CSV table of C-alpha atoms in Angstrom, one decimal:
chain,number,residue,atom,x,y,z
Y,1,MET,CA,151.1,-33.9,142.4
Y,2,ILE,CA,148.5,-33.7,139.7
Y,3,TRP,CA,145.7,-32.7,142.3
Y,4,THR,CA,148.0,-29.8,143.4
Y,5,VAL,CA,148.8,-28.5,140.0
Y,6,ARG,CA,144.9,-28.9,139.2
Y,7,GLN,CA,144.0,-27.0,142.3
Y,8,TYR,CA,146.8,-24.2,142.1
Y,9,GLY,CA,147.7,-23.9,138.4
Y,10,LEU,CA,144.8,-21.7,137.3
Y,11,PRO,CA,145.3,-19.5,140.7
Y,12,PHE,CA,149.0,-19.4,140.0
Y,13,LEU,CA,148.5,-18.4,136.4
Y,14,LEU,CA,146.0,-15.6,137.4
Y,15,ALA,CA,148.2,-14.2,140.2
Y,16,VAL,CA,151.2,-14.1,138.0
Y,17,SER,CA,149.2,-12.5,135.1
Y,18,LEU,CA,147.7,-9.9,137.6
Y,19,HIS,CA,151.2,-8.9,138.7
Y,20,LEU,CA,152.5,-8.8,135.1
Y,21,ALA,CA,149.7,-6.6,134.0
Y,22,LEU,CA,150.2,-4.4,136.9
Y,23,ALA,CA,153.8,-4.1,136.1
Y,24,ALA,CA,152.8,-3.2,132.5
Y,25,TRP,CA,150.4,-0.6,133.6
Y,26,ILE,CA,152.8,1.1,136.0
Y,27,ARG,CA,155.3,1.2,133.2
Y,28,GLY,CA,152.6,2.7,130.9
Y,29,VAL,CA,151.6,5.3,133.5
Y,30,TRP,CA,155.2,6.4,134.2
Y,31,GLN,CA,156.7,6.2,131.0
Y,32,PRO,CA,154.9,9.4,129.3
Y,33,ASP,CA,155.7,11.4,132.2
Y,34,ARG,CA,159.1,10.6,131.8
Y,35,ALA,CA,159.5,10.9,128.0
Y,36,ASP,CA,157.5,14.2,127.8
Y,37,PRO,CA,160.1,16.3,129.7
Y,38,LEU,CA,163.1,14.9,127.8
Y,39,ASP,CA,161.4,15.5,124.3
Y,40,ALA,CA,160.5,19.0,125.7
Y,41,PHE,CA,163.9,19.6,126.9
Y,42,LYS,CA,165.9,18.4,123.8
Y,43,PRO,CA,164.6,21.1,121.3
Y,44,LYS,CA,165.0,23.9,124.0
Y,45,MET,CA,168.7,22.8,124.6
Y,46,VAL,CA,169.5,22.9,120.7
Y,47,HIS,CA,167.8,26.4,120.2
Y,48,SER,CA,169.6,28.0,123.1
Y,49,THR,CA,173.0,26.8,121.9
Y,50,LEU,CA,172.3,28.2,118.6
Y,51,LEU,CA,171.1,31.7,119.9
Y,52,VAL,CA,174.3,31.7,122.0
Y,53,LEU,CA,176.6,30.8,119.3
Y,54,GLU,CA,175.6,33.3,116.6
Y,55,PRO,CA,177.0,36.7,118.3
Y,56,LYS,CA,180.2,34.9,119.7
Y,57,ALA,CA,181.5,33.0,116.6
Y,58,GLN,CA,180.7,35.2,114.1
Y,59,PRO,CA,184.0,35.6,112.3
Y,60,LYS,CA,184.8,32.0,111.4
Y,61,PRO,CA,181.5,30.0,111.4
Y,62,ALA,CA,179.1,32.6,109.9
Y,63,PRO,CA,180.3,32.0,106.1
Y,64,PRO,CA,179.6,28.2,106.5
Y,65,LYS,CA,176.1,28.7,107.8
Y,66,ALA,CA,175.1,31.4,105.4
Y,67,GLN,CA,176.0,29.2,102.5
Y,68,PRO,CA,174.0,26.2,102.9
Y,69,GLN,CA,171.0,28.2,103.9
Y,70,ASN,CA,171.2,30.3,100.9
Y,71,GLN,CA,171.6,27.5,98.8
Y,72,GLN,CA,168.8,25.4,100.0
Y,73,LYS,CA,166.0,28.1,100.6
Y,74,PRO,CA,165.7,28.7,96.8
Y,75,GLN,CA,165.3,25.1,96.1
Y,76,ALA,CA,163.0,24.3,98.7
Y,77,ALA,CA,160.7,27.5,97.8
Y,78,PRO,CA,159.8,26.5,94.4
Y,79,ALA,CA,159.4,22.9,95.7
Y,80,LYS,CA,156.7,24.0,98.1
Y,81,THR,CA,154.8,26.2,95.5
Y,82,GLU,CA,154.8,24.0,92.4
Y,83,PRO,CA,153.0,20.9,93.5
Y,84,VAL,CA,149.9,22.9,93.9
Y,85,LYS,CA,150.0,24.1,90.2
Y,86,PRO,CA,149.8,20.9,88.5
Y,87,ALA,CA,146.7,20.0,90.5
Y,88,ARG,CA,144.6,22.5,89.3
Y,89,PRO,CA,144.3,21.3,85.6
Y,90,ASP,CA,141.9,18.5,85.8
Y,91,PRO,CA,142.4,16.4,82.6
Y,92,ALA,CA,146.1,15.6,83.1
Y,93,VAL,CA,145.5,13.8,86.5
Y,94,GLU,CA,147.7,11.2,86.0
Y,95,ALA,CA,150.7,13.2,84.7
Y,96,ALA,CA,149.9,15.8,87.5
Y,97,ARG,CA,150.2,13.3,90.1
Y,98,ARG,CA,153.4,11.7,88.6
Y,99,LYS,CA,154.9,15.2,88.7
Y,100,ALA,CA,153.6,15.8,92.1
Y,101,GLU,CA,155.6,12.5,93.4
Y,102,GLN,CA,158.5,13.7,91.8
Y,103,GLU,CA,158.4,17.3,93.4
Y,104,GLU,CA,157.7,15.4,96.6
Y,105,ALA,CA,160.9,13.5,96.2
Y,106,ALA,CA,162.8,16.6,95.4
Y,107,ARG,CA,161.5,18.4,98.3
Y,108,LEU,CA,162.4,15.3,100.5
Y,109,ASN,CA,165.9,15.3,99.1
Y,110,ALA,CA,166.2,19.1,99.4
Y,111,ALA,CA,165.2,19.0,103.0
Y,112,ARG,CA,167.5,16.2,103.8
Y,113,ASP,CA,170.4,18.1,102.2
Y,114,LYS,CA,169.6,21.2,104.1
Y,115,ALA,CA,169.5,19.1,107.4
Y,116,ARG,CA,172.7,17.6,106.7
Y,117,ALA,CA,174.3,20.9,105.7
Y,118,GLU,CA,172.9,22.3,108.8
Y,119,GLU,CA,174.4,19.6,110.9
Y,120,ALA,CA,177.8,20.1,109.3
Y,121,ALA,CA,177.5,23.6,109.9
Y,122,ARG,CA,176.7,23.2,113.5
Y,123,GLN,CA,179.6,20.6,113.9
Y,124,GLN,CA,181.9,23.1,112.4
Y,125,ARG,CA,180.9,26.0,114.7
Y,126,LEU,CA,181.0,23.7,117.6
Y,127,GLN,CA,184.6,22.7,116.6
Y,128,ALA,CA,185.7,26.4,116.1
Y,129,LEU,CA,184.5,27.1,119.6
Y,130,ALA,CA,186.1,24.5,121.2
Y,131,GLU,CA,189.3,25.5,119.5
Y,132,THR,CA,189.1,28.9,120.5
Y,133,ALA,CA,188.3,27.9,124.0
Y,134,PHE,CA,191.3,25.8,124.0
Y,135,LEU,CA,193.6,28.5,122.6
Y,136,ASN,CA,192.2,30.9,125.1
Y,137,SER,CA,193.2,28.5,128.0
Y,138,ILE,CA,196.6,28.1,126.3
Y,139,GLU,CA,197.2,31.9,126.1
Y,140,ASP,CA,196.0,32.2,129.7
Y,141,GLU,CA,198.5,29.8,130.8
Y,142,SER,CA,201.5,31.4,128.8
Y,143,GLN,CA,200.4,34.6,130.1
Y,144,ASP,CA,200.6,33.3,133.7
Y,145,LEU,CA,204.0,31.9,133.1
Y,146,ALA,CA,205.4,35.3,131.7
Y,147,GLN,CA,204.0,37.4,134.5
Y,148,ASP,CA,204.9,36.9,138.1
Y,149,ALA,CA,202.0,38.9,139.3
Y,150,ALA,CA,199.6,36.9,137.3
Y,151,ASP,CA,200.4,33.9,139.6
Y,152,GLU,CA,198.4,35.5,142.4
Y,153,ALA,CA,195.6,36.2,140.1
Y,154,GLU,CA,195.6,32.4,138.9
Y,155,THR,CA,195.3,31.2,142.5
Y,156,VAL,CA,192.5,33.6,143.3
Y,157,ALA,CA,190.7,32.6,140.2
Y,158,GLN,CA,191.2,28.8,141.2
Y,159,SER,CA,189.6,29.5,144.2
Y,160,TYR,CA,186.6,31.0,142.7
Y,161,ARG,CA,186.5,28.3,140.2
Y,162,TYR,CA,186.4,25.6,143.2
Y,163,GLY,CA,183.5,27.7,144.6
Y,164,ILE,CA,181.5,27.6,141.2
Y,165,TYR,CA,182.3,24.1,140.9
Y,166,GLN,CA,181.0,23.2,144.3
Y,167,ARG,CA,177.9,25.3,143.6
Y,168,VAL,CA,177.2,23.3,140.1
Y,169,VAL,CA,177.7,19.9,142.1
Y,170,ALA,CA,175.3,21.1,145.0
Y,171,ASN,CA,172.7,22.0,142.3
Y,172,TRP,CA,173.0,18.9,140.3
Y,173,SER,CA,170.6,16.2,140.4
Y,174,ARG,CA,172.1,12.9,140.0
Y,175,PRO,CA,170.3,10.7,137.2
Y,176,PRO,CA,170.2,7.1,137.9
Y,177,SER,CA,172.3,6.3,135.1
Y,178,ALA,CA,175.3,8.4,136.4
Y,179,ARG,CA,178.4,6.3,136.9
Y,180,ASN,CA,181.7,7.1,138.4
Y,181,GLY,CA,184.2,8.4,135.8
Y,182,MET,CA,181.6,10.3,133.8
Y,183,GLN,CA,182.7,13.7,132.8
Y,184,ALA,CA,181.2,16.4,130.5
Y,185,ARG,CA,182.8,19.6,129.5
Y,186,LEU,CA,180.6,22.7,129.5
Y,187,GLN,CA,181.3,26.1,128.3
Y,188,VAL,CA,179.6,28.7,130.6
Y,189,GLU,CA,179.3,32.2,130.0
Y,190,LEU,CA,178.8,35.0,132.7
Y,191,VAL,CA,178.0,38.6,133.2
Y,192,PRO,CA,180.0,40.7,135.7
Y,193,THR,CA,177.3,40.2,138.4
Y,194,GLY,CA,178.0,36.4,138.2
Y,195,ASP,CA,174.7,35.4,136.5
Y,196,VAL,CA,175.0,32.7,134.0
Y,197,VAL,CA,173.9,33.7,130.7
Y,198,ALA,CA,174.7,30.7,128.5
Y,199,VAL,CA,175.7,27.1,129.0
Y,200,MET,CA,176.9,24.9,126.2
Y,201,LEU,CA,178.1,21.3,126.2
Y,202,ILE,CA,181.3,21.1,124.2
Y,203,GLU,CA,182.4,17.5,125.2
Y,204,SER,CA,179.8,15.0,125.8
Y,205,SER,CA,180.2,12.3,128.5
Y,206,GLY,CA,178.6,9.7,126.4
Y,207,SER,CA,175.3,9.5,128.3
Y,208,ALA,CA,172.8,12.4,127.0
Y,209,VAL,CA,170.9,12.2,130.5
Y,210,PHE,CA,174.0,13.0,132.3
Y,211,ASP,CA,175.1,15.8,129.9
Y,212,GLN,CA,171.5,17.4,130.4
Y,213,SER,CA,171.6,17.0,134.1
Y,214,ALA,CA,175.1,18.9,134.1
Y,215,GLU,CA,173.8,21.7,132.0
Y,216,ALA,CA,170.7,21.8,134.0
Y,217,ALA,CA,172.8,22.1,137.3
Y,218,VAL,CA,174.9,25.2,136.0
Y,219,LYS,CA,171.4,26.6,134.9
Y,220,LYS,CA,169.7,25.9,138.2
Y,221,ALA,CA,172.8,27.3,140.1
Y,222,GLY,CA,172.0,30.5,138.1
Y,223,ARG,CA,174.5,32.8,139.8
Y,224,PHE,CA,178.0,32.3,140.9
Y,225,GLU,CA,180.6,34.2,143.0
Y,226,VAL,CA,183.0,36.0,140.9
Y,227,PRO,CA,185.9,38.3,141.5
Y,228,LYS,CA,185.0,42.0,141.9
Y,229,GLU,CA,188.1,43.3,139.9
Y,230,ASN,CA,186.8,43.5,136.2
Y,231,ALA,CA,190.2,42.5,134.7
Y,232,LEU,CA,190.1,39.2,136.7
Y,233,PHE,CA,186.5,38.5,135.6
Y,234,GLU,CA,187.2,39.2,132.1
Y,235,ARG,CA,190.1,37.3,131.8
Y,236,TYR,CA,188.8,34.1,133.6
Y,237,PHE,CA,185.0,34.1,134.0
Y,238,ARG,CA,183.5,35.9,131.1
Y,239,ARG,CA,183.5,32.7,129.3
Y,240,PHE,CA,185.2,29.6,130.8
Y,241,THR,CA,185.2,25.7,130.3
Y,242,LEU,CA,184.0,23.6,133.4
Y,243,LEU,CA,185.0,20.0,133.4
Y,244,PHE,CA,182.0,18.6,135.2
Y,245,LYS,CA,183.4,15.3,136.8
Y,246,PRO,CA,181.7,14.4,139.8
Y,247,GLU,CA,183.6,11.9,142.2
Y,248,ASP,CA,181.2,11.6,145.0
Y,249,LEU,CA,178.6,9.7,143.2
Y,250,LEU,CA,176.4,7.7,145.6
Y,251,ARG,CA,177.1,4.3,144.2
T,1,MET,CA,162.8,18.8,136.7
T,2,PRO,CA,164.5,17.2,133.5
T,3,GLU,CA,164.8,13.7,135.1
T,4,GLN,CA,161.9,11.7,135.6
T,5,LEU,CA,162.7,8.5,137.4
T,6,SER,CA,161.1,5.1,136.1
T,7,ILE,CA,160.0,2.8,138.9
T,8,PHE,CA,162.0,0.1,137.4
T,9,GLU,CA,165.1,2.2,137.6
T,10,LEU,CA,164.4,2.9,141.2
T,11,ILE,CA,164.2,-0.6,142.0
T,12,ALA,CA,167.3,-1.6,140.0
T,13,ASN,CA,169.4,1.1,141.8
T,14,ALA,CA,168.0,0.4,145.3
T,15,SER,CA,170.5,-1.0,147.8
T,16,ALA,CA,170.8,-5.0,148.4
T,17,LEU,CA,168.8,-5.1,151.5
T,18,VAL,CA,166.0,-2.7,150.2
T,19,GLN,CA,166.0,-5.1,146.9
T,20,MET,CA,165.9,-7.9,149.1
T,21,VAL,CA,162.9,-6.4,150.8
T,22,MET,CA,161.1,-5.9,147.8
T,23,GLY,CA,161.9,-9.3,146.8
T,24,VAL,CA,160.1,-10.8,149.9
T,25,LEU,CA,157.2,-8.4,149.4
T,26,LEU,CA,156.9,-9.5,145.8
T,27,MET,CA,156.9,-13.2,146.7
T,28,ALA,CA,154.5,-12.3,149.5
T,29,SER,CA,152.1,-10.7,147.0
T,30,LEU,CA,152.4,-13.3,144.4
T,31,SER,CA,151.6,-16.2,146.8
T,32,SER,CA,148.8,-14.3,148.6
T,33,TRP,CA,147.3,-13.7,145.4
T,34,VAL,CA,147.7,-17.5,144.4
T,35,MET,CA,145.9,-18.2,147.6
T,36,ILE,CA,143.1,-15.6,147.1
T,37,PHE,CA,142.3,-17.1,143.6
T,38,GLN,CA,142.6,-20.5,144.9
T,39,ARG,CA,140.4,-19.9,148.1
T,40,TRP,CA,138.0,-17.9,145.8
T,41,ILE,CA,137.6,-20.9,143.3
T,42,PHE,CA,137.4,-23.5,146.3
T,43,LEU,CA,134.8,-21.8,148.5
T,44,ARG,CA,132.6,-21.0,145.3
T,45,ARG,CA,132.6,-24.7,144.5
T,46,VAL,CA,132.0,-25.8,148.0
T,47,SER,CA,129.1,-23.6,148.5
T,48,VAL,CA,127.4,-24.8,145.0
T,49,GLU,CA,128.1,-28.3,146.1
T,50,VAL,CA,126.4,-27.6,149.6
T,51,ASP,CA,123.3,-26.3,147.5
T,52,THR,CA,123.0,-29.2,145.3
T,53,PHE,CA,123.5,-31.7,147.9
T,54,GLU,CA,120.9,-30.2,150.3
T,55,ASP,CA,118.5,-30.1,147.5
T,56,HIS,CA,119.3,-33.8,146.7
T,57,PHE,CA,119.1,-34.7,150.5
T,58,TRP,CA,115.6,-32.8,150.9
T,59,SER,CA,114.3,-34.3,147.8
T,60,GLY,CA,112.7,-37.3,149.6
T,61,ILE,CA,115.4,-39.8,148.4
T,62,ASP,CA,116.0,-43.0,150.5
T,63,LEU,CA,118.9,-42.4,153.0
T,64,ARG,CA,120.4,-45.9,152.3
T,65,GLU,CA,120.1,-45.1,148.6
T,66,LEU,CA,121.9,-42.0,148.8
T,67,TYR,CA,124.7,-43.5,151.2
T,68,ARG,CA,125.3,-46.4,148.6
T,69,GLU,CA,125.5,-43.7,146.0
T,70,LEU,CA,127.9,-41.6,147.7
T,71,ASP,CA,129.9,-44.5,148.9
T,72,ALA,CA,130.7,-45.4,145.4
T,73,GLU,CA,132.3,-41.8,144.6
T,74,ASP,CA,136.1,-41.5,145.4
T,75,VAL,CA,136.1,-37.7,146.2
T,76,LEU,CA,133.5,-36.6,148.6
T,77,THR,CA,132.9,-32.9,149.2
T,78,GLY,CA,132.5,-31.7,152.7
T,79,ILE,CA,128.9,-32.0,153.4
T,80,GLU,CA,128.8,-35.3,151.7
T,81,ASP,CA,131.7,-36.4,153.9
T,82,MET,CA,129.8,-35.6,157.1
T,83,PHE,CA,126.6,-37.3,155.9
T,84,VAL,CA,128.6,-40.6,155.1
T,85,ALA,CA,130.5,-40.5,158.6
T,86,GLY,CA,127.4,-40.1,160.2
T,87,PHE,CA,125.3,-42.5,158.4
T,88,LYS,CA,128.1,-45.1,158.5
T,89,GLU,CA,128.2,-44.9,162.2
T,90,TYR,CA,124.6,-45.0,162.6
T,91,THR,CA,124.4,-48.4,160.6
T,92,ARG,CA,127.4,-49.8,162.3
T,93,LEU,CA,125.8,-48.9,165.8
T,94,SER,CA,122.2,-49.9,165.0
T,95,ASP,CA,123.3,-53.4,163.6
T,96,GLN,CA,124.8,-54.2,166.9
T,97,SER,CA,122.3,-55.6,169.2
T,98,GLY,CA,121.6,-54.1,172.6
T,99,ALA,CA,122.8,-50.8,171.5
T,100,ASP,CA,120.4,-48.2,173.1
T,101,THR,CA,119.2,-45.1,171.0
T,102,GLU,CA,121.1,-42.4,173.3
T,103,ALA,CA,124.3,-44.5,172.7
T,104,ILE,CA,123.8,-44.7,169.0
T,105,MET,CA,122.9,-41.0,168.8
T,106,GLN,CA,126.3,-40.0,170.9
T,107,GLY,CA,128.3,-42.3,168.5
T,108,VAL,CA,126.8,-40.6,165.3
T,109,GLN,CA,127.0,-37.1,166.7
T,110,ARG,CA,130.8,-37.9,167.6
T,111,ALA,CA,131.5,-39.1,164.2
T,112,MET,CA,129.8,-36.1,162.5
T,113,ARG,CA,131.7,-33.7,164.8
T,114,VAL,CA,134.9,-35.2,163.9
T,115,SER,CA,134.1,-35.0,160.2
T,116,LEU,CA,133.0,-31.3,160.8
T,117,ASN,CA,136.2,-30.3,162.2
T,118,ARG,CA,138.1,-31.8,159.2
T,119,GLN,CA,135.7,-29.7,157.0
T,120,GLU,CA,136.5,-26.7,158.9
T,121,GLU,CA,140.3,-27.3,158.6
T,122,LYS,CA,139.9,-27.6,155.0
T,123,LEU,CA,137.9,-24.6,154.5
T,124,GLU,CA,140.4,-22.5,156.5
T,125,THR,CA,143.5,-23.6,154.7
T,126,HIS,CA,145.9,-20.6,153.7
T,127,LEU,CA,143.8,-18.1,155.8
T,128,ALA,CA,146.3,-18.0,158.4
T,129,PHE,CA,148.8,-17.3,155.6
T,130,LEU,CA,146.5,-14.3,154.2
T,131,ALA,CA,146.6,-13.0,157.8
T,132,THR,CA,150.2,-13.1,158.2
T,133,VAL,CA,150.9,-11.3,154.9
T,134,GLY,CA,148.3,-8.8,155.5
T,135,SER,CA,149.6,-8.0,158.9
T,136,THR,CA,153.3,-8.1,158.3
T,137,SER,CA,154.0,-6.9,154.9
T,138,PRO,CA,153.5,-3.2,156.0
T,139,TYR,CA,156.2,-3.6,158.3
T,140,ILE,CA,158.4,-5.4,156.2
T,141,GLY,CA,157.9,-2.5,153.5
T,142,LEU,CA,158.3,0.0,156.1
T,143,PHE,CA,161.7,-1.5,157.2
T,144,GLY,CA,162.8,-1.3,153.7
T,145,THR,CA,162.1,2.4,153.5
T,146,VAL,CA,163.5,3.2,156.7
T,147,TRP,CA,166.7,1.4,155.6
T,148,GLY,CA,166.7,3.2,152.4
T,149,ILE,CA,166.1,6.7,153.8
T,150,MET,CA,168.6,6.1,156.4
T,151,ASN,CA,171.2,5.5,153.7
T,152,SER,CA,170.3,8.4,151.7
T,153,PHE,CA,170.5,10.7,154.5
T,154,ARG,CA,173.9,9.2,155.4
T,155,SER,CA,175.1,10.1,152.0
T,156,LEU,CA,173.8,13.3,152.4
T,157,ALA,CA,176.2,14.1,155.2
T,158,ASN,CA,179.0,14.1,152.6
T,159,MET,CA,177.6,16.8,150.6
T,160,SER,CA,178.6,20.3,151.5
T,161,GLN,CA,175.1,21.8,150.4
T,162,ALA,CA,172.3,19.8,150.9
T,163,THR,CA,169.3,20.4,148.4
T,164,LEU,CA,166.1,18.3,147.8
T,165,ALA,CA,167.4,16.9,144.5
T,166,THR,CA,170.2,15.2,146.3
T,167,VAL,CA,167.8,13.4,148.7
T,168,ALA,CA,164.9,12.9,146.6
T,169,PRO,CA,166.0,9.8,144.4
T,170,GLY,CA,167.1,8.0,147.6
T,171,ILE,CA,163.8,8.4,149.2
T,172,SER,CA,161.7,7.9,146.1
T,173,GLU,CA,163.6,4.8,145.9
T,174,ALA,CA,163.0,3.8,149.5
T,175,LEU,CA,159.4,4.6,149.3
T,176,VAL,CA,158.7,2.0,146.6
T,177,ALA,CA,159.3,-0.8,149.4
T,178,THR,CA,156.4,0.6,151.5
T,179,ALA,CA,154.3,1.0,148.4
T,180,MET,CA,154.9,-2.6,147.6
T,181,GLY,CA,154.2,-3.7,151.4
T,182,LEU,CA,151.0,-1.9,151.1
T,183,PHE,CA,150.2,-3.5,147.7
T,184,ALA,CA,150.7,-7.1,149.2
T,185,ALA,CA,148.8,-6.3,152.6
T,186,ILE,CA,145.7,-4.7,151.2
T,187,PRO,CA,144.3,-7.8,149.1
T,188,ALA,CA,145.5,-10.2,151.7
T,189,VAL,CA,143.6,-8.5,154.4
T,190,ILE,CA,140.4,-8.1,152.1
T,191,GLY,CA,140.9,-11.6,151.2
T,192,TYR,CA,141.4,-13.0,154.7
T,193,ASN,CA,138.1,-11.0,155.8
T,194,ARG,CA,136.0,-12.1,153.0
T,195,PHE,CA,137.0,-15.6,153.0
T,196,SER,CA,136.7,-16.1,156.8
T,197,ALA,CA,133.4,-14.6,156.6
T,198,ARG,CA,132.4,-17.3,153.9
T,199,VAL,CA,133.9,-19.8,155.8
T,200,GLU,CA,131.7,-18.8,158.9
T,201,VAL,CA,128.7,-18.9,156.9
T,202,LEU,CA,129.5,-22.5,155.4
T,203,MET,CA,130.3,-23.9,159.0
T,204,LYS,CA,126.9,-22.5,160.0
T,205,ARG,CA,125.2,-24.5,157.2
T,206,TYR,CA,127.3,-27.7,157.9
T,207,GLU,CA,126.4,-27.4,161.6
T,208,THR,CA,122.5,-26.8,160.7
T,209,PHE,CA,122.8,-29.8,158.5
T,210,SER,CA,124.4,-32.1,161.1
T,211,GLU,CA,121.6,-31.2,163.6
T,212,GLU,CA,119.0,-31.8,160.9
T,213,PHE,CA,120.5,-35.0,159.9
T,214,THR,CA,120.9,-36.1,163.6
T,215,ALA,CA,117.4,-35.4,164.2
T,216,ILE,CA,116.2,-37.6,161.3
T,217,LEU,CA,118.3,-40.4,162.4
T,218,TYR,CA,117.2,-40.0,166.0
T,219,ARG,CA,113.6,-40.5,164.7
T,220,ALA,CA,114.7,-43.6,162.9
T,221,ALA,CA,116.3,-45.1,165.7
T,222,HIS,CA,113.3,-44.4,167.8
T,223,ALA,CA,111.0,-46.0,165.2
T,224,LYS,CA,113.0,-49.2,164.9
T,225,ARG,CA,112.3,-50.0,168.6
C-alpha cells in the first residue's frame, strides 16, 4: 500500500495538475473570444434602439429626455473646466487639491445623476412604446370585429405572420442556454419591400443571451415576405410585435 | 456571430452517450499520464542504478564481498537482482562436490535468465496499457463524434429550413470528443514508443552484463579445478 502510494503518488499528482492546467488554459483561450463579441455587441444594441426610438416616439417621450439632458449639461460643463483653474496658482496647492477633490466628487455625482435620469427616460420611452404597441393591437382587433371584410385581411396577415415567424426561427442560432418556455417579445419595423429597418426588444426572456440571439435572428433574416397591398402592409407590418417563443428546441 | 461557445458549455450540453465517451477518454488520458510519469521516473532511476552498479562491479571489488553487501539489502534493483541470482546459484553448485564446470555454468545461466525475464516484465509494466490507449482512444473519440453528428443531423430533419447555425453547435459539440481522443492518444503513443526504446536499451545492457558476468564465473570455475 505504502509502496504503491510512493510509486504512484507523484505521477498521479503530476498527471492531475497537467490536466487541470490544460483545462485552465483552454478556458483562458476560449474566454476572451467569447467575451469580446458580447461586449462589442451590447453597446451596438443599445445604440440602435435609441436611434430607432427618437423619430417614432417623439410626442410623448421627447420632453422627459430633453429635460434631464438640459439640466445636467450645464452642471457637467463647469465641473469639467473648473478643476483646471485652481491647479495653476502654485502657492495654494493644498487648497487647490481639496477643491479639485470636491469638484471631482461633484462631477461624479453629476455623472451618476445623469446616467440615472437617462435610464429613467429610456424606461419611460420603452414603456410608452410598449403601450402604443399594445393599443395598436387592440385597435386592430376592434376594427377587425367591426368589419366583416377585415376578417379576410386578418387571415391573410396571419399567414404572412406565420411565414415571418418561420423565417426568424430558421435564422435563429440556438444559444446553449436556451431552454423550452423562454420567450422574448420583439418589435420589428419593416419598409414596404419587406426589409427590416429596426428590431427592438420590448419584453425580455430573462436571458440576455437569448434576447440577443432572437434580435440577431430577425436581423439576419433581413427581409420578410409581406403583402403587396399597401393598406394591409401599413396596418399589420409597418411596425409589429413578434413573440419569439421557439418550441422545437433541441433539448 | 454573437454567440461564441465555451468548450465547457459544449461538454455540459452534449448528449449522455457523448458525455460518457468523454468521461472514458478523460479517464484514459489521466491514467495514461499517470503511467507516463511513473514509467519516466522509474526508467530514469533504473538506468542511473545500472550505471552505479556497473561502476561498482568493475571497480575491482571482490565478488564475494559484493554479494554479501547486496544480500543484506532488502530491495534489489534489476541488475543487482541478476547478479545475486547468478552468484547464489554459482556458490551453491560449486559447493557441491562432483559438479563439473559445464553443469555449474548451465545452472548459473538458467538462474540469470529467469532473473532477466523477471526484470523485463518489471520494465515493461504499463507499456501495454499505453499502447492500448494510444491505439483505441481515437476510435472511441470518433465514435462519440459520429454519434453526436448523427443526432444533430437527425434533429435537423425537423427543421423546415436548414442553416449552418442550426447544425454547427451540435457538430462542434461532437468534435470535442475527437479532440479528447486525440489528446489522450498522442502522448500515449509517444510515451509507448519512447519507453519501449528505453526498455530495449536497458535489456541490452542487462544481457551484456549477464554475458560478462557468466564469463567471469566461468573463468573462476575453471581456475578452481
